[in-house]
Amino acid sequence: MVYRFWCGECGFKTPWLAESEGAQRQLDHYNKQHPGILAGGHVEANRRNPQGSRISGLACLQVAGILVLLLSIAAACRP
């Protein structure tokens, strides 16, 4: 599952991230932009796309396979 963390003080929000990474980015934001204020806001879970916008392992493997195929065709066409 991926999450987006919203600042309770301003309009800042993290991108869709793993829970621990999103929490850390929110904490970093508070330390930099709102020093002395405890981190607040809310957390949003992405239920429509639980893996986020990251390329899945299968998609990456498919892209690699297509690239190998194209390179093979290009190499076969060289005199």
Short mmCIF file of N, CA and C in Angstrom, two decimals:
data_model
loop_
_atom_site.label_atom_id
_atom_site.label_comp_id
_atom_site.label_asym_id
_atom_site.label_seq_id
_atom_site.Cartn_x
_atom_site.Cartn_y
_atom_site.Cartn_z
N MET A 1 0.86 -1.17 0.00
CA MET A 1 0.00 0.00 0.00
C MET A 1 0.90 1.23 0.00
N VAL A 2 0.46 2.26 -0.70
CA VAL A 2 1.17 3.53 -0.71
C VAL A 2 0.31 4.61 -0.08
N TYR A 3 0.96 5.62 0.44
CA TYR A 3 0.29 6.66 1.21
C TYR A 3 0.77 8.03 0.79
N ARG A 4 -0.08 9.04 1.05
CA ARG A 4 0.30 10.44 0.83
C ARG A 4 0.04 11.15 2.15
N PHE A 5 1.05 11.86 2.63
CA PHE A 5 0.97 12.57 3.90
C PHE A 5 0.76 14.06 3.63
N TRP A 6 -0.22 14.64 4.33
CA TRP A 6 -0.56 16.05 4.19
C TRP A 6 -0.12 16.82 5.43
N CYS A 7 0.42 18.01 5.21
CA CYS A 7 0.81 18.89 6.31
C CYS A 7 -0.45 19.50 6.91
N GLY A 8 -0.47 19.64 8.22
CA GLY A 8 -1.60 20.27 8.89
C GLY A 8 -1.46 21.77 9.01
N GLU A 9 -0.33 22.31 8.55
CA GLU A 9 -0.07 23.75 8.69
C GLU A 9 -0.14 24.49 7.36
N CYS A 10 0.13 23.80 6.27
CA CYS A 10 0.15 24.45 4.96
C CYS A 10 -0.35 23.44 3.91
N GLY A 11 -0.17 23.72 2.65
CA GLY A 11 -0.67 22.86 1.58
C GLY A 11 0.28 21.76 1.15
N PHE A 12 1.37 21.55 1.87
CA PHE A 12 2.34 20.53 1.48
C PHE A 12 1.73 19.13 1.55
N LYS A 13 2.08 18.30 0.56
CA LYS A 13 1.73 16.88 0.59
C LYS A 13 2.87 16.11 -0.06
N THR A 14 3.08 14.91 0.41
CA THR A 14 4.12 14.06 -0.17
C THR A 14 3.57 13.38 -1.41
N PRO A 15 4.45 12.88 -2.27
CA PRO A 15 3.95 12.01 -3.34
C PRO A 15 3.51 10.68 -2.74
N TRP A 16 2.92 9.80 -3.54
CA TRP A 16 2.52 8.48 -3.05
C TRP A 16 3.79 7.69 -2.75
N LEU A 17 3.94 7.27 -1.49
CA LEU A 17 5.14 6.58 -1.05
C LEU A 17 4.79 5.46 -0.08
N ALA A 18 5.78 4.62 0.21
CA ALA A 18 5.62 3.65 1.28
C ALA A 18 5.40 4.43 2.58
N GLU A 19 4.73 3.82 3.52
CA GLU A 19 4.34 4.52 4.75
C GLU A 19 5.54 5.13 5.48
N SER A 20 6.61 4.37 5.64
CA SER A 20 7.76 4.87 6.39
C SER A 20 8.44 6.03 5.67
N GLU A 21 8.56 5.94 4.35
CA GLU A 21 9.20 7.01 3.59
C GLU A 21 8.35 8.28 3.59
N GLY A 22 7.03 8.13 3.45
CA GLY A 22 6.14 9.28 3.49
C GLY A 22 6.16 9.97 4.84
N ALA A 23 6.16 9.19 5.91
CA ALA A 23 6.21 9.76 7.27
C ALA A 23 7.51 10.53 7.48
N GLN A 24 8.61 9.98 6.96
CA GLN A 24 9.91 10.65 7.11
C GLN A 24 9.93 11.97 6.34
N ARG A 25 9.36 11.98 5.14
CA ARG A 25 9.32 13.22 4.36
C ARG A 25 8.45 14.27 5.02
N GLN A 26 7.34 13.83 5.62
CA GLN A 26 6.49 14.77 6.33
C GLN A 26 7.24 15.36 7.53
N LEU A 27 7.94 14.52 8.26
CA LEU A 27 8.72 14.98 9.41
C LEU A 27 9.82 15.95 8.97
N ASP A 28 10.50 15.63 7.86
CA ASP A 28 11.53 16.53 7.33
C ASP A 28 10.92 17.88 6.96
N HIS A 29 9.74 17.86 6.36
CA HIS A 29 9.04 19.10 5.99
C HIS A 29 8.75 19.93 7.23
N TYR A 30 8.22 19.29 8.26
CA TYR A 30 7.90 20.02 9.49
C TYR A 30 9.16 20.61 10.12
N ASN A 31 10.24 19.84 10.16
CA ASN A 31 11.48 20.34 10.76
C ASN A 31 12.02 21.55 10.01
N LYS A 32 11.85 21.56 8.69
CA LYS A 32 12.37 22.65 7.88
C LYS A 32 11.41 23.84 7.81
N GLN A 33 10.14 23.59 7.58
CA GLN A 33 9.17 24.66 7.35
C GLN A 33 8.43 25.13 8.60
N HIS A 34 8.27 24.25 9.57
CA HIS A 34 7.51 24.58 10.78
C HIS A 34 8.27 24.13 12.03
N PRO A 35 9.48 24.64 12.25
CA PRO A 35 10.26 24.18 13.40
C PRO A 35 9.53 24.44 14.71
N GLY A 36 9.63 23.49 15.61
CA GLY A 36 9.01 23.62 16.92
C GLY A 36 7.55 23.18 16.97
N ILE A 37 6.97 22.84 15.83
CA ILE A 37 5.57 22.38 15.79
C ILE A 37 5.58 20.88 15.56
N LEU A 38 4.80 20.16 16.37
CA LEU A 38 4.72 18.71 16.18
C LEU A 38 4.04 18.40 14.85
N ALA A 39 4.55 17.39 14.15
CA ALA A 39 3.99 17.01 12.86
C ALA A 39 2.53 16.62 13.02
N GLY A 40 1.69 17.14 12.13
CA GLY A 40 0.26 16.84 12.16
C GLY A 40 -0.24 16.64 10.75
N GLY A 41 -1.49 16.92 10.53
CA GLY A 41 -2.07 16.72 9.21
C GLY A 41 -2.78 15.38 9.16
N HIS A 42 -2.88 14.83 7.97
CA HIS A 42 -3.54 13.54 7.83
C HIS A 42 -2.84 12.69 6.78
N VAL A 43 -3.19 11.43 6.77
CA VAL A 43 -2.59 10.46 5.86
C VAL A 43 -3.69 9.91 4.97
N GLU A 44 -3.39 9.81 3.69
CA GLU A 44 -4.33 9.29 2.70
C GLU A 44 -3.77 7.99 2.12
N ALA A 45 -4.55 6.93 2.13
CA ALA A 45 -4.14 5.64 1.55
C ALA A 45 -4.66 5.56 0.12
N ASN A 46 -3.81 5.12 -0.79
CA ASN A 46 -4.21 4.98 -2.19
C ASN A 46 -4.79 3.59 -2.39
N ARG A 47 -6.10 3.48 -2.32
CA ARG A 47 -6.77 2.18 -2.46
C ARG A 47 -7.03 1.82 -3.92
N ARG A 48 -7.06 2.81 -4.79
CA ARG A 48 -7.28 2.52 -6.22
C ARG A 48 -6.04 1.94 -6.87
N ASN A 49 -4.89 2.42 -6.47
CA ASN A 49 -3.62 1.95 -7.04
C ASN A 49 -2.67 1.68 -5.88
N PRO A 50 -2.84 0.55 -5.17
CA PRO A 50 -2.07 0.31 -3.94
C PRO A 50 -0.57 0.23 -4.14
N GLN A 51 -0.11 -0.01 -5.35
CA GLN A 51 1.33 -0.07 -5.60
C GLN A 51 1.88 1.29 -5.99
N GLY A 52 1.04 2.29 -6.12
CA GLY A 52 1.49 3.62 -6.49
C GLY A 52 1.80 3.71 -7.97
N SER A 53 2.52 4.74 -8.35
CA SER A 53 2.82 4.96 -9.76
C SER A 53 4.15 4.34 -10.15
N ARG A 54 4.75 3.59 -9.28
CA ARG A 54 6.02 2.95 -9.60
C ARG A 54 5.82 1.85 -10.62
N ILE A 55 6.83 1.64 -11.45
CA ILE A 55 6.76 0.57 -12.44
C ILE A 55 6.92 -0.76 -11.72
N SER A 56 6.02 -1.68 -11.99
CA SER A 56 6.09 -2.98 -11.35
C SER A 56 7.22 -3.80 -11.94
N GLY A 57 7.62 -4.84 -11.25
CA GLY A 57 8.69 -5.71 -11.72
C GLY A 57 8.35 -6.35 -13.05
N LEU A 58 7.09 -6.73 -13.23
CA LEU A 58 6.66 -7.34 -14.49
C LEU A 58 6.77 -6.35 -15.64
N ALA A 59 6.35 -5.13 -15.43
CA ALA A 59 6.45 -4.11 -16.48
C ALA A 59 7.91 -3.84 -16.84
N CYS A 60 8.76 -3.80 -15.84
CA CYS A 60 10.18 -3.57 -16.08
C CYS A 60 10.77 -4.72 -16.89
N LEU A 61 10.38 -5.93 -16.56
CA LEU A 61 10.86 -7.10 -17.29
C LEU A 61 10.38 -7.07 -18.74
N GLN A 62 9.16 -6.64 -18.97
CA GLN A 62 8.63 -6.54 -20.33
C GLN A 62 9.40 -5.50 -21.14
N VAL A 63 9.70 -4.37 -20.56
CA VAL A 63 10.46 -3.33 -21.23
C VAL A 63 11.86 -3.84 -21.57
N ALA A 64 12.49 -4.53 -20.63
CA ALA A 64 13.82 -5.08 -20.88
C ALA A 64 13.78 -6.10 -22.02
N GLY A 65 12.75 -6.94 -22.06
CA GLY A 65 12.62 -7.92 -23.13
C GLY A 65 12.47 -7.26 -24.49
N ILE A 66 11.67 -6.20 -24.56
CA ILE A 66 11.49 -5.49 -25.82
C ILE A 66 12.79 -4.85 -26.27
N LEU A 67 13.54 -4.28 -25.34
CA LEU A 67 14.83 -3.67 -25.69
C LEU A 67 15.81 -4.71 -26.22
N VAL A 68 15.85 -5.88 -25.60
CA VAL A 68 16.73 -6.95 -26.08
C VAL A 68 16.33 -7.38 -27.48
N LEU A 69 15.04 -7.50 -27.72
CA LEU A 69 14.53 -7.87 -29.04
C LEU A 69 14.93 -6.83 -30.08
N LEU A 70 14.74 -5.56 -29.79
CA LEU A 70 15.11 -4.50 -30.72
C LEU A 70 16.61 -4.47 -30.99
N LEU A 71 17.41 -4.68 -29.97
CA LEU A 71 18.87 -4.74 -30.16
C LEU A 71 19.27 -5.94 -31.01
N SER A 72 18.59 -7.06 -30.83
CA SER A 72 18.88 -8.24 -31.64
C SER A 72 18.54 -7.99 -33.11
N ILE A 73 17.42 -7.36 -33.36
CA ILE A 73 17.02 -7.04 -34.73
C ILE A 73 18.02 -6.06 -35.35
N ALA A 74 18.42 -5.05 -34.60
CA ALA A 74 19.37 -4.08 -35.10
C ALA A 74 20.72 -4.75 -35.41
N ALA A 75 21.15 -5.65 -34.56
CA ALA A 75 22.43 -6.34 -34.78
C ALA A 75 22.35 -7.26 -35.99
N ALA A 76 21.20 -7.87 -36.24
CA ALA A 76 21.03 -8.77 -37.37
C ALA A 76 21.00 -8.00 -38.69
N CYS A 77 20.63 -6.76 -38.66
CA CYS A 77 20.54 -5.96 -39.88
C CYS A 77 21.88 -5.36 -40.30
N ARG A 78 22.86 -5.38 -39.46
CA ARG A 78 24.18 -4.82 -39.80
C ARG A 78 24.90 -5.74 -40.76
N PRO A 79 25.55 -5.20 -41.76
CA PRO A 79 26.27 -6.06 -42.73
C PRO A 79 27.53 -6.64 -42.17
#
